[in-house]
Each structure stands twice: as structure tokens, then as C-alpha cells.
mmCIF file of C-alpha atoms in Angstrom:
data_model
loop_
_atom_site.group_PDB
_atom_site.id
_atom_site.type_symbol
_atom_site.label_atom_id
_atom_site.label_comp_id
_atom_site.label_asym_id
_atom_site.label_seq_id
_atom_site.Cartn_x
_atom_site.Cartn_y
_atom_site.Cartn_z
ATOM 1 C CA MET L 287 71.151 -25.176 -8.433
ATOM 2 C CA VAL L 288 73.697 -24.800 -11.215
ATOM 3 C CA LYS L 289 72.282 -23.630 -14.552
ATOM 4 C CA VAL L 290 73.856 -24.981 -17.738
ATOM 5 C CA VAL L 291 72.768 -23.641 -21.130
ATOM 6 C CA LEU L 292 73.686 -25.223 -24.452
ATOM 7 C CA TYR L 293 73.193 -22.897 -27.416
ATOM 8 C CA GLY L 294 72.932 -24.626 -30.776
ATOM 9 C CA LYS L 295 70.689 -25.329 -33.729
ATOM 10 C CA PRO L 296 69.093 -28.296 -35.477
ATOM 11 C CA GLY L 297 71.252 -30.148 -37.987
ATOM 12 C CA CYS L 298 74.498 -29.093 -36.323
ATOM 13 C CA HIS L 299 76.736 -32.151 -35.877
ATOM 14 C CA LEU L 300 78.978 -30.317 -33.381
ATOM 15 C CA CYS L 301 75.863 -29.490 -31.354
ATOM 16 C CA ASP L 302 74.867 -33.168 -31.349
ATOM 17 C CA GLU L 303 78.342 -34.143 -30.149
ATOM 18 C CA ALA L 304 78.295 -31.451 -27.458
ATOM 19 C CA ARG L 305 74.848 -32.593 -26.286
ATOM 20 C CA ALA L 306 76.173 -36.134 -25.770
ATOM 21 C CA VAL L 307 79.259 -34.932 -23.863
ATOM 22 C CA VAL L 308 77.149 -32.619 -21.699
ATOM 23 C CA GLY L 309 74.687 -35.421 -20.987
ATOM 24 C CA ASP L 310 77.494 -37.662 -19.757
ATOM 25 C CA ALA L 311 79.038 -34.900 -17.615
ATOM 26 C CA LEU L 312 75.684 -34.015 -16.034
ATOM 27 C CA ALA L 313 74.643 -37.596 -15.251
ATOM 28 C CA GLY L 314 73.783 -37.926 -11.570
ATOM 29 C CA ARG L 315 74.186 -34.201 -10.892
ATOM 30 C CA ASP L 316 71.524 -31.790 -9.707
ATOM 31 C CA VAL L 317 71.869 -29.356 -12.610
ATOM 32 C CA ASP L 318 69.314 -27.351 -14.571
ATOM 33 C CA LEU L 319 70.074 -27.920 -18.281
ATOM 34 C CA GLU L 320 68.469 -25.710 -20.899
ATOM 35 C CA GLU L 321 68.975 -26.182 -24.625
ATOM 36 C CA VAL L 322 68.433 -23.081 -26.758
ATOM 37 C CA ASP L 323 67.892 -23.127 -30.521
ATOM 38 C CA VAL L 324 69.572 -19.906 -31.651
ATOM 39 C CA THR L 325 67.702 -19.940 -34.972
ATOM 40 C CA LEU L 326 64.506 -19.034 -33.136
ATOM 41 C CA ASP L 327 65.871 -15.705 -31.866
ATOM 42 C CA PRO L 328 67.582 -13.215 -34.217
ATOM 43 C CA VAL L 329 69.552 -11.657 -31.337
ATOM 44 C CA LEU L 330 70.958 -15.024 -30.234
ATOM 45 C CA GLU L 331 71.641 -16.013 -33.827
ATOM 46 C CA ARG L 332 73.725 -12.855 -34.326
ATOM 47 C CA ARG L 333 75.485 -13.318 -30.985
ATOM 48 C CA TYR L 334 76.418 -16.976 -31.424
ATOM 49 C CA GLY L 335 76.151 -17.436 -35.203
ATOM 50 C CA GLU L 336 78.847 -19.798 -36.390
ATOM 51 C CA ARG L 337 80.395 -20.241 -32.931
ATOM 52 C CA ILE L 338 77.881 -22.893 -31.893
ATOM 53 C CA PRO L 339 77.666 -24.922 -29.894
ATOM 54 C CA VAL L 340 78.270 -22.572 -26.990
ATOM 55 C CA LEU L 341 77.938 -23.805 -23.411
ATOM 56 C CA THR L 342 77.486 -21.584 -20.374
ATOM 57 C CA VAL L 343 77.547 -22.487 -16.699
ATOM 58 C CA ASP L 344 75.756 -20.023 -14.429
ATOM 59 C CA GLY L 345 75.974 -17.406 -17.177
ATOM 60 C CA GLU L 346 79.699 -17.798 -17.819
ATOM 61 C CA GLU L 347 80.658 -18.907 -21.318
ATOM 62 C CA LEU L 348 82.938 -21.932 -20.971
ATOM 63 C CA PHE L 349 83.035 -23.634 -24.352
ATOM 64 C CA GLU L 350 82.432 -22.929 -27.998
ATOM 65 C CA TYR L 351 82.571 -25.430 -30.877
ATOM 66 C CA PHE L 352 83.571 -28.347 -28.609
ATOM 67 C CA VAL L 353 82.823 -29.295 -25.003
ATOM 68 C CA ASP L 354 85.491 -31.007 -22.919
ATOM 69 C CA GLY L 355 83.550 -33.345 -20.635
ATOM 70 C CA ARG L 356 86.363 -33.636 -18.087
ATOM 71 C CA VAL L 357 86.736 -29.877 -17.760
ATOM 72 C CA LEU L 358 82.956 -29.460 -17.523
ATOM 73 C CA ALA L 359 82.714 -32.090 -14.764
ATOM 74 C CA GLU L 360 85.533 -30.417 -12.828
ATOM 75 C CA ARG L 361 83.814 -27.042 -13.145
ATOM 76 C CA LEU L 362 80.511 -28.488 -11.974
ATOM 77 C CA ASP L 363 82.278 -30.000 -8.951
ATOM 78 C CA THR L 364 83.628 -26.536 -8.144
ATOM 79 C CA VAL L 365 80.403 -24.559 -8.538
ATOM 80 C CA GLY L 366 78.272 -27.258 -6.966
ATOM 81 C CA ALA L 367 80.387 -27.465 -3.821
#
């Protein structure tokens, strides 16, 4: 199963937009989505800081700030095949 992780924080409008795009791209796919609040972990907060949202697919960082739903869907088609 493909693992997708969305790193963000509460009150982040870019994170809210990314969450919506990711939700659309993942619809109907067998994907494990995890959302991580970076404010709860000092290490993650230092790593991602102002770059959020950050999206990874199977551990590979694909997007920061904005998520392109078309590119994400294409990538999921590739790794899910």
C-alpha cells in the first residue's frame, strides 16, 4: 500500500488547500494517508518550519507549499501499478 504523509499545522490556509487537493487525488485509491501536525514535534517543526505543507509519497518529498493534484494522481498511478 502506498503511504502518503501530509505535514502541516492548524490554522495554515495552504495546508487546508493541500488537504482538499490531496483528498480529491486520493479518492477511490487504496492509499494510507497520514496527516502530521509539525507543531507537536520540535524536530519536525525545525525540519519543515515555514515550508509547510509538505507532502511525501512512500517517504519521498514531492511537494512543498502547494500540491498539484494532477501530478500527485500521476505519481500514485505509477507507484500503485
